[in-house]
PDB file of C-alpha atoms in Angstrom:
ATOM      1  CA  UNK V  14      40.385  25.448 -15.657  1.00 66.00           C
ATOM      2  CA  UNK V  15      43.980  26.919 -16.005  1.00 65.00           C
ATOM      3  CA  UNK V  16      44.708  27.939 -19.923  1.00 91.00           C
ATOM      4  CA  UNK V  17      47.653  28.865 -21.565  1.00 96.00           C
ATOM      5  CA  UNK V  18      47.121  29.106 -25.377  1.00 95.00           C
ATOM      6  CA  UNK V  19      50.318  29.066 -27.996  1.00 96.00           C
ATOM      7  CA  UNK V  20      48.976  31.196 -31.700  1.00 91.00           C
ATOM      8  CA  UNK V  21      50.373  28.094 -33.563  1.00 92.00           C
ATOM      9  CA  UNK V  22      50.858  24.153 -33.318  1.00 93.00           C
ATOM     10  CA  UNK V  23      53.161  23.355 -35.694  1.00 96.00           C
ATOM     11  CA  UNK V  24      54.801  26.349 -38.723  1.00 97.00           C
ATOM     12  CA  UNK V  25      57.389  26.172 -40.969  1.00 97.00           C
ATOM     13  CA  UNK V  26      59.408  29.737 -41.759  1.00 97.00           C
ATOM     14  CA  UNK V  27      62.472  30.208 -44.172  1.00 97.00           C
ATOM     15  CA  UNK V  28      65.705  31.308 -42.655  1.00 98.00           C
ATOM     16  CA  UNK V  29      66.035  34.947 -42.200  1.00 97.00           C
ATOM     17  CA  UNK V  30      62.293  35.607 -41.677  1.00 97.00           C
ATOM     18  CA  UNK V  31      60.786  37.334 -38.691  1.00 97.00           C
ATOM     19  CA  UNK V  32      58.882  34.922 -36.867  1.00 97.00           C
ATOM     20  CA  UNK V  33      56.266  36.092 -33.943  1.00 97.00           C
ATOM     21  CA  UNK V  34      55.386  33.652 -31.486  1.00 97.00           C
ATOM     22  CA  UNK V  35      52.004  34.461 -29.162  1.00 97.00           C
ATOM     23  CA  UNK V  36      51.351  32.886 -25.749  1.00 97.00           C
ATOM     24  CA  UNK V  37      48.009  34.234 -24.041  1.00 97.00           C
ATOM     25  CA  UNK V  38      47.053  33.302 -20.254  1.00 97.00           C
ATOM     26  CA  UNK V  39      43.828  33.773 -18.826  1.00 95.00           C
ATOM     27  CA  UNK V  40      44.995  32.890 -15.188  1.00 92.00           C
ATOM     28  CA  UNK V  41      46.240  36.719 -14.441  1.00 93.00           C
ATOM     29  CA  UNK V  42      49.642  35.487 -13.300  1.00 92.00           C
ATOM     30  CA  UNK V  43      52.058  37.749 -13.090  1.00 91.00           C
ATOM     31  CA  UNK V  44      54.998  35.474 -14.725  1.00 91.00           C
ATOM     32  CA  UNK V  45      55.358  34.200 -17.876  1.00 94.00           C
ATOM     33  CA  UNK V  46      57.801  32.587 -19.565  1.00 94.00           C
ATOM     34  CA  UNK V  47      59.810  31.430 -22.506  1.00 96.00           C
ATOM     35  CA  UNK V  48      61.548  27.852 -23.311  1.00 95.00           C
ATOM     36  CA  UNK V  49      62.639  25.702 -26.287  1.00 95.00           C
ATOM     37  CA  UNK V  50      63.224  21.881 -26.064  1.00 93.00           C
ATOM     38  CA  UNK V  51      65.240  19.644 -27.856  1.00 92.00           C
ATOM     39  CA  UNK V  52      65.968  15.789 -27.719  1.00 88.00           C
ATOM     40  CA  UNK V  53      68.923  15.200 -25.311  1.00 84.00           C
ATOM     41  CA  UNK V  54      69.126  19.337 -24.304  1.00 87.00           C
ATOM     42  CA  UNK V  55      65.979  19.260 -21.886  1.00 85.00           C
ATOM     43  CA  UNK V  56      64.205  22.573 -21.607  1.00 88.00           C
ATOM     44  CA  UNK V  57      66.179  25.678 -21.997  1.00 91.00           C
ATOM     45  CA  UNK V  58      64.903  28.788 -20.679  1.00 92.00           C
ATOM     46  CA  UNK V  59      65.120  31.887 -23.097  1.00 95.00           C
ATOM     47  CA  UNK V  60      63.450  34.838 -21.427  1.00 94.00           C
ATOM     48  CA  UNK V  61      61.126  35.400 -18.408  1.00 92.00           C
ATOM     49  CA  UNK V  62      59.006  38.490 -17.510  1.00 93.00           C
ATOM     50  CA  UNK V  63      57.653  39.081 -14.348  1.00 89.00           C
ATOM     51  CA  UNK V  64      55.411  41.910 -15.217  1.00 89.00           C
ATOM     52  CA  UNK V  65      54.310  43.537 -18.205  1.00 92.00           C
ATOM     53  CA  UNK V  66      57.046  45.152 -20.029  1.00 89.00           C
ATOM     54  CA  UNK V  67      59.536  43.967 -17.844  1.00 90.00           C
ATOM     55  CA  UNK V  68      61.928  40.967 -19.300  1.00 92.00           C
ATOM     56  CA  UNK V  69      64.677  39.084 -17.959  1.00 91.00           C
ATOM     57  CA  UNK V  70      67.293  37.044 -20.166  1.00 92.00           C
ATOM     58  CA  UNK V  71      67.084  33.262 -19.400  1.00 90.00           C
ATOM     59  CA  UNK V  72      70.158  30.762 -20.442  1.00 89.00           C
ATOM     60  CA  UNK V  73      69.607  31.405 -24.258  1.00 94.00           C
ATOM     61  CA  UNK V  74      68.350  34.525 -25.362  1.00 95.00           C
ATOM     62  CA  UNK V  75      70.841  35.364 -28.316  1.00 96.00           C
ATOM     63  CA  UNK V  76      68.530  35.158 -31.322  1.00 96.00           C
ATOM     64  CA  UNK V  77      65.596  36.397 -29.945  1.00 98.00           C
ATOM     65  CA  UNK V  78      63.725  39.022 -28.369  1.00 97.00           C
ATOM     66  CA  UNK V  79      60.339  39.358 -26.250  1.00 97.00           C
ATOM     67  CA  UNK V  80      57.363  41.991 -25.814  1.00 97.00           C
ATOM     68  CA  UNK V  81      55.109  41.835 -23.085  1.00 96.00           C
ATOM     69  CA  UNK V  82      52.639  44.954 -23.675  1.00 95.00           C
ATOM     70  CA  UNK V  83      49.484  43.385 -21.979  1.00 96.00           C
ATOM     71  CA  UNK V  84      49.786  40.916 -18.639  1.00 95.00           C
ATOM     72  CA  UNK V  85      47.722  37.934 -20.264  1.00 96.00           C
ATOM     73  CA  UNK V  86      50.342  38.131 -23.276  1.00 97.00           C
ATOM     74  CA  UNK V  87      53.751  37.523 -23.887  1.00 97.00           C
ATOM     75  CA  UNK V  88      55.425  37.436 -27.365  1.00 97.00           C
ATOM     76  CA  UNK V  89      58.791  35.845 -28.759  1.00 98.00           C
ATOM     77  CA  UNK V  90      60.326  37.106 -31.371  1.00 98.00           C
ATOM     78  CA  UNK V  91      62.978  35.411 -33.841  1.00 97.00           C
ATOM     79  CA  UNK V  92      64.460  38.457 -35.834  1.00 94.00           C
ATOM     80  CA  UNK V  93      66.194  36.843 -38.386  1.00 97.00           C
ATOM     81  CA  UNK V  94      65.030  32.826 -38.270  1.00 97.00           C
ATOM     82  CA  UNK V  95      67.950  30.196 -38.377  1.00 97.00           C
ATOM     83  CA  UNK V  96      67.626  26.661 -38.929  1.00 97.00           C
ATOM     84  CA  UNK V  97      69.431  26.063 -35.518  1.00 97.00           C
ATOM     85  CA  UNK V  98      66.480  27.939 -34.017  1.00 98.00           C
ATOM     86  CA  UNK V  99      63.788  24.722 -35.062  1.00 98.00           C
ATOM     87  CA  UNK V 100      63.026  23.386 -32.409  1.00 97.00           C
ATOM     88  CA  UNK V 101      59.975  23.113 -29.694  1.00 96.00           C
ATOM     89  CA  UNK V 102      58.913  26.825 -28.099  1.00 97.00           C
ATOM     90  CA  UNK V 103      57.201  26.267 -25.013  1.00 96.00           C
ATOM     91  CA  UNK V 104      55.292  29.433 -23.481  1.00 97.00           C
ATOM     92  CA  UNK V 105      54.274  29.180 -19.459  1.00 95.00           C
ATOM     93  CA  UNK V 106      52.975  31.268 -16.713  1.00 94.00           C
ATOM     94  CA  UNK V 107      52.909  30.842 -12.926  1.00 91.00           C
ATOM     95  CA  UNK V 108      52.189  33.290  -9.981  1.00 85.00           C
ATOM     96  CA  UNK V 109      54.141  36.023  -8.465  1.00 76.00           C
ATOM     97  CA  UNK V 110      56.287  34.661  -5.484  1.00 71.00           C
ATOM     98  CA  UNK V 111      56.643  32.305  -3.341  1.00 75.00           C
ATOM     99  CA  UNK V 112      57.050  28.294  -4.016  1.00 77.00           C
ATOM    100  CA  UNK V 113      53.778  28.783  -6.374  1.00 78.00           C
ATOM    101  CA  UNK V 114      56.672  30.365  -8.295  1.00 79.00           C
ATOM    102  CA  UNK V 115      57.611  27.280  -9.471  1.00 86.00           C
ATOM    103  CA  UNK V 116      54.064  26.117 -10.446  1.00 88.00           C
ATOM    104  CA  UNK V 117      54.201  26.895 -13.765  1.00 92.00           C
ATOM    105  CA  UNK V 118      51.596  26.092 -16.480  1.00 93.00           C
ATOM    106  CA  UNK V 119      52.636  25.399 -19.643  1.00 95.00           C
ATOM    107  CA  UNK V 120      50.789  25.877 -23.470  1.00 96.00           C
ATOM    108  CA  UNK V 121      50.432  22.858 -25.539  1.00 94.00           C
ATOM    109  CA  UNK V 122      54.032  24.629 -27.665  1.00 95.00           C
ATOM    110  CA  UNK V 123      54.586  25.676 -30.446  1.00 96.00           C
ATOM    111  CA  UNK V 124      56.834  23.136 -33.196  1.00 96.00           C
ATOM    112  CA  UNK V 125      58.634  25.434 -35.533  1.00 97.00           C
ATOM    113  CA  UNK V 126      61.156  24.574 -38.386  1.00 98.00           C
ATOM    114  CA  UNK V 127      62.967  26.977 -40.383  1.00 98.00           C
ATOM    115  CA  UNK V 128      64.157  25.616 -44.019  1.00 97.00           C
TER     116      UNK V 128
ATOM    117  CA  UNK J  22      69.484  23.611  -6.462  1.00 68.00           C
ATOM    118  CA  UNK J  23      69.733  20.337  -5.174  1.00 71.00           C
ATOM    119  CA  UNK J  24      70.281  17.348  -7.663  1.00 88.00           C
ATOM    120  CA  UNK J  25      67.510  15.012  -7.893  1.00 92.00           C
ATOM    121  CA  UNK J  26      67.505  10.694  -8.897  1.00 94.00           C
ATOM    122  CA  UNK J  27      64.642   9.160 -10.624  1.00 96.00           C
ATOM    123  CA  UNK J  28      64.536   5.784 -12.051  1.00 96.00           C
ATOM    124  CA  UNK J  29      64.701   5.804 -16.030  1.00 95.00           C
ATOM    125  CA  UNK J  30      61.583   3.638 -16.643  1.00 97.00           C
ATOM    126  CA  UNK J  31      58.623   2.096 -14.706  1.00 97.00           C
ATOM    127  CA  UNK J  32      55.813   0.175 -15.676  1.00 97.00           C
ATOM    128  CA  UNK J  33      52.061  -0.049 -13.962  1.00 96.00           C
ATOM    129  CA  UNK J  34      49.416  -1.691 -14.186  1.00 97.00           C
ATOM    130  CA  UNK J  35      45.769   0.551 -15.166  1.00 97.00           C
ATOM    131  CA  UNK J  36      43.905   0.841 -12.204  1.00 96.00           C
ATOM    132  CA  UNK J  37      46.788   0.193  -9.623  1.00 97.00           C
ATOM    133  CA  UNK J  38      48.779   2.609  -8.182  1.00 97.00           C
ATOM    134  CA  UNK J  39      51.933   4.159  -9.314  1.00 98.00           C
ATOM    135  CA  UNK J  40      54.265   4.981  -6.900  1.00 98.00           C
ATOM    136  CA  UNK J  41      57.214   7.075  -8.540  1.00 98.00           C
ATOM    137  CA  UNK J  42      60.334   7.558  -6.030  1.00 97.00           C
ATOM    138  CA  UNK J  43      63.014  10.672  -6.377  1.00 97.00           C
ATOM    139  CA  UNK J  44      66.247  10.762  -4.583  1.00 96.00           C
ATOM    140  CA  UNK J  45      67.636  14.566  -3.784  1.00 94.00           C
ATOM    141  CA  UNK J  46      69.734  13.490  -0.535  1.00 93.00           C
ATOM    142  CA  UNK J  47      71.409  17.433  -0.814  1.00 91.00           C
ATOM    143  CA  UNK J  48      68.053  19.250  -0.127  1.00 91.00           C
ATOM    144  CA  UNK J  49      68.487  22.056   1.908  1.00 87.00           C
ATOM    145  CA  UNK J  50      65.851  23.545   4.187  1.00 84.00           C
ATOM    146  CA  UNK J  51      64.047  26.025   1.966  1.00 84.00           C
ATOM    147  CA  UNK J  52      64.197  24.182  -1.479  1.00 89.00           C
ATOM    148  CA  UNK J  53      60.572  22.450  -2.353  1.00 91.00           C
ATOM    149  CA  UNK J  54      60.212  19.547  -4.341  1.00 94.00           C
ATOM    150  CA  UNK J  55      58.080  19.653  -7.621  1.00 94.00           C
ATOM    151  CA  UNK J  56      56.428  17.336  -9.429  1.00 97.00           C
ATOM    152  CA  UNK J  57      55.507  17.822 -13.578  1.00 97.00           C
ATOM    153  CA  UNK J  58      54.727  15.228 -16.243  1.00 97.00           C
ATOM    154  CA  UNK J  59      55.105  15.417 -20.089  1.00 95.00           C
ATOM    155  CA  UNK J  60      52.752  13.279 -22.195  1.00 94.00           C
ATOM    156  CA  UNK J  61      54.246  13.001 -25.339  1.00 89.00           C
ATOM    157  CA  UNK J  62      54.396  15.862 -28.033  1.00 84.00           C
ATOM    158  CA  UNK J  63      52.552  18.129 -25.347  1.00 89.00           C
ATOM    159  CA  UNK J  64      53.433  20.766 -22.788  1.00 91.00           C
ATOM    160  CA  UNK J  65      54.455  19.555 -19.543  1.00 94.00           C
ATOM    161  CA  UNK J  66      51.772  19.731 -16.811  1.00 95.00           C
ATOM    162  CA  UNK J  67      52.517  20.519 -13.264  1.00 94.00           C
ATOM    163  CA  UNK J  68      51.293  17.950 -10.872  1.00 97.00           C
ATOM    164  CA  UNK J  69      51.879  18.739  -7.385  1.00 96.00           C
ATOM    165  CA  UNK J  70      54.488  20.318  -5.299  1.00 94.00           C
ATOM    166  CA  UNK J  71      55.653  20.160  -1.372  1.00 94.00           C
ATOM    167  CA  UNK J  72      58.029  21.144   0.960  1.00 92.00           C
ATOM    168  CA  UNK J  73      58.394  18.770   4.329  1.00 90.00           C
ATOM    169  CA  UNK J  74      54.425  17.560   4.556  1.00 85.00           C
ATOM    170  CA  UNK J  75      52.673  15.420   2.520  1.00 93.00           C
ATOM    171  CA  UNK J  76      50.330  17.106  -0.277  1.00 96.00           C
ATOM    172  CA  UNK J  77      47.504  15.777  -2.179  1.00 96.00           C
ATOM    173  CA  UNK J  78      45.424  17.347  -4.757  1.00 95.00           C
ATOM    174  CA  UNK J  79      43.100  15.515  -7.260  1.00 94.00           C
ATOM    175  CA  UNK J  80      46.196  14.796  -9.717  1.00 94.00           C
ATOM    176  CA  UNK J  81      48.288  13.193  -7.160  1.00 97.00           C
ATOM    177  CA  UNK J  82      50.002  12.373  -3.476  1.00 98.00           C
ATOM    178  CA  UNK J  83      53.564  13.420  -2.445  1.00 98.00           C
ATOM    179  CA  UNK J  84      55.325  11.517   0.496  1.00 97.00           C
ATOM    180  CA  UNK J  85      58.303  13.648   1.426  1.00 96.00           C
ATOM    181  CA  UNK J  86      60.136  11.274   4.050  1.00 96.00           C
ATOM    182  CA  UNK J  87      60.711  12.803   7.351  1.00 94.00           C
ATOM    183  CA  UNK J  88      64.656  14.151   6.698  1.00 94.00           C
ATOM    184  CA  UNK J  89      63.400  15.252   3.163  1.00 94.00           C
ATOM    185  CA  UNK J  90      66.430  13.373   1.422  1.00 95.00           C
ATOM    186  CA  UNK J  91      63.350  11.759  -0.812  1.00 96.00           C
ATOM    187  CA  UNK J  92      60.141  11.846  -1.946  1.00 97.00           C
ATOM    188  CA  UNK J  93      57.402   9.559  -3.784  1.00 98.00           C
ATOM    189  CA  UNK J  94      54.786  10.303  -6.128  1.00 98.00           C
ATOM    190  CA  UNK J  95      51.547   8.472  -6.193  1.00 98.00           C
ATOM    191  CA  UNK J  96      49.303   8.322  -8.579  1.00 97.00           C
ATOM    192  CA  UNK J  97      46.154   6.625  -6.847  1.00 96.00           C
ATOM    193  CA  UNK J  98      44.404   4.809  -9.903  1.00 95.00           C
ATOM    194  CA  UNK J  99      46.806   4.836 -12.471  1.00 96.00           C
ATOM    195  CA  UNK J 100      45.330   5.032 -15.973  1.00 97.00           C
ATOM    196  CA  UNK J 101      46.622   4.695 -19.799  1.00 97.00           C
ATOM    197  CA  UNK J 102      46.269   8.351 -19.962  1.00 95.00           C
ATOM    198  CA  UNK J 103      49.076   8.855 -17.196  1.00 97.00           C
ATOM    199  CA  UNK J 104      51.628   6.927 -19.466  1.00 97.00           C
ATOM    200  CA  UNK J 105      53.951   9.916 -19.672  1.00 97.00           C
ATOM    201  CA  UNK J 106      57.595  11.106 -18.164  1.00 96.00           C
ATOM    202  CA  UNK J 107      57.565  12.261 -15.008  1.00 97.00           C
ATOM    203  CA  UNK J 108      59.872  14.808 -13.426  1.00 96.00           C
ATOM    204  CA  UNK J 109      60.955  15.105 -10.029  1.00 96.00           C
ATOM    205  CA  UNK J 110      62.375  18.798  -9.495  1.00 94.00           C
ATOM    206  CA  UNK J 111      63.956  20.539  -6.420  1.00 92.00           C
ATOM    207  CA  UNK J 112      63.475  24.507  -6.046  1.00 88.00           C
ATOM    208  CA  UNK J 113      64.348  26.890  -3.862  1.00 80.00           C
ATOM    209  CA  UNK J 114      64.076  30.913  -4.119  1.00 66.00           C
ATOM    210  CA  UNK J 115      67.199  32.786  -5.325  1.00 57.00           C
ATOM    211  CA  UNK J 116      66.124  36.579  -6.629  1.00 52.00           C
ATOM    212  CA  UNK J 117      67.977  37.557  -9.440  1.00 50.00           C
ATOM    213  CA  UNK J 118      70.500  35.883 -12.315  1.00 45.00           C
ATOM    214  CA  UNK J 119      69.273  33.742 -14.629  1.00 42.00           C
ATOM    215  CA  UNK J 120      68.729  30.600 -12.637  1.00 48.00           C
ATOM    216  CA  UNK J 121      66.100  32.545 -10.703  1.00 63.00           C
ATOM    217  CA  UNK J 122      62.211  31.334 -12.875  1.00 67.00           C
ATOM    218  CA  UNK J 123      64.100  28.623 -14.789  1.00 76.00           C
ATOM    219  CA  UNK J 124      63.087  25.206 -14.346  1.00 82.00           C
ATOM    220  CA  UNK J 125      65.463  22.050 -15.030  1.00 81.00           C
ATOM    221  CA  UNK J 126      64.023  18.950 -16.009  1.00 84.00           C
ATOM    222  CA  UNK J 127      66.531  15.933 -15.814  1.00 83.00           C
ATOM    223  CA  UNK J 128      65.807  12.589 -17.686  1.00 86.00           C
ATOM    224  CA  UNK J 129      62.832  11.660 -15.779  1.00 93.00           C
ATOM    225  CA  UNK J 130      60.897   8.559 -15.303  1.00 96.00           C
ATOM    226  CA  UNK J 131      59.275   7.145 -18.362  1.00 96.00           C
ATOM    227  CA  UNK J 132      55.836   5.518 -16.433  1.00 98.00           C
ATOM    228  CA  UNK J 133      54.140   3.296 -18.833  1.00 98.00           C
ATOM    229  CA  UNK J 134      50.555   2.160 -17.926  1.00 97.00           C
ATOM    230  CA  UNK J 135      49.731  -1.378 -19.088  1.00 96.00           C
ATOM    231  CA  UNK J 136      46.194  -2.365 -19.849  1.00 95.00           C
TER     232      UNK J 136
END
């Protein structure tokens, strides 16, 4: 069975912390990915890799930064947490190319609020 | 990417099938119509994706009609467990810029399951 695990359910940081946020697949997919949703925004894509340390920016990526050292793991970093930054982090993976692309498999997320 | 048209809400009966329709009359010929749910306050879940022939895997059918201007999703045996929103997506395969790995969910189709 497919798994993509997220290091926290729900956390609560104070603004201008450095939050890490882990995603770990255990499918071997080459791409993995990065998005925040919010009520009435939909899902928002913030960064993508498509192989380890490689990173592309998605639609939001101001704020934050990524580190993929190993394939199975993919990191997002908030440097300097803001409360416009709570929000739900969603970490997915999906194959290489082709329309299973698009088949992306997503970790349960990750709910963080910054006070 | 073509623009897709769900209905807001549905409601089904446990045990009978659901059949959710999606509208995306602009399709062109190598875009490929994706299917994903989101139970509430989880990740959302890839179902089942297609591009001109119908697909069926143990989640789910997909009916792409013959000019590919729609599609339906069936769940066979609809249960309270598939009470969720359910996104019809249309992508095709653009290398490069930051559209390229992003997916867009619209609104949806809120599918509740009655007992």
């Amino acid at each position: 069975d497919v798994k993509v695990t997220q290091s926290s359910r729900y956390l609560v940081k104070r603004t201008g912390e450095k939050v890490f946020l882990e995603c770990v697949q255990d499918m071997d997919h080459e791409n993995m990915f990065w998005y925040r949703q919010d009520p009435g925004l939909g899902l928002r894509l913030i960064y993508f890799s498509y192989d380890v340390k490689m990173k592309e920016k998605g639609d939001i990526p101001e704020g934050y930064s990524v580190s993929r050292e190993k394939k199975e793991r993919f990191s997002l970093i908030l440097e300097s947490a803001s409360t416009n930054q709570t929000s739900m982090y969603l970490c997915a993976s999906s194959p290489l190319a082709g329309p299973k692309f698009y088949e992306q498999y997503f970790g349960p997320g990750t709910r963080l609020t910054v006070t | 990417d073509a623009k897709t048209t769900q209905p807001p809400s549905m409601d089904c009966a446990e045990g009978r099938a659901a059949n959710l329709p999606c509208n995306h009359s602009t399709i062109s010929g190598n875009e490929y119509v994706y299917w994903y749910r989101q139970i509430h306050s989880q990740g959302p879940q890839y179902i089942i994706h297609g591009l001109k022939n119908n697909e069926t895997n143990e989640m789910a059918s997909l009916i792409i009609t013959e000019d590919r201007k729609s599609s339906t999703l069936i769940l066979p045996h609809a249960t309270l467990r598939d009470t969720a929103v359910y996104y019809c997506i249309v992508r095709g395969f653009h290398a490069g810029g930051t559209s390229y790995g992003k997916l867009t969910f619209g609104q949806g189709t809120i599918l509740t399951v009655h007992p």
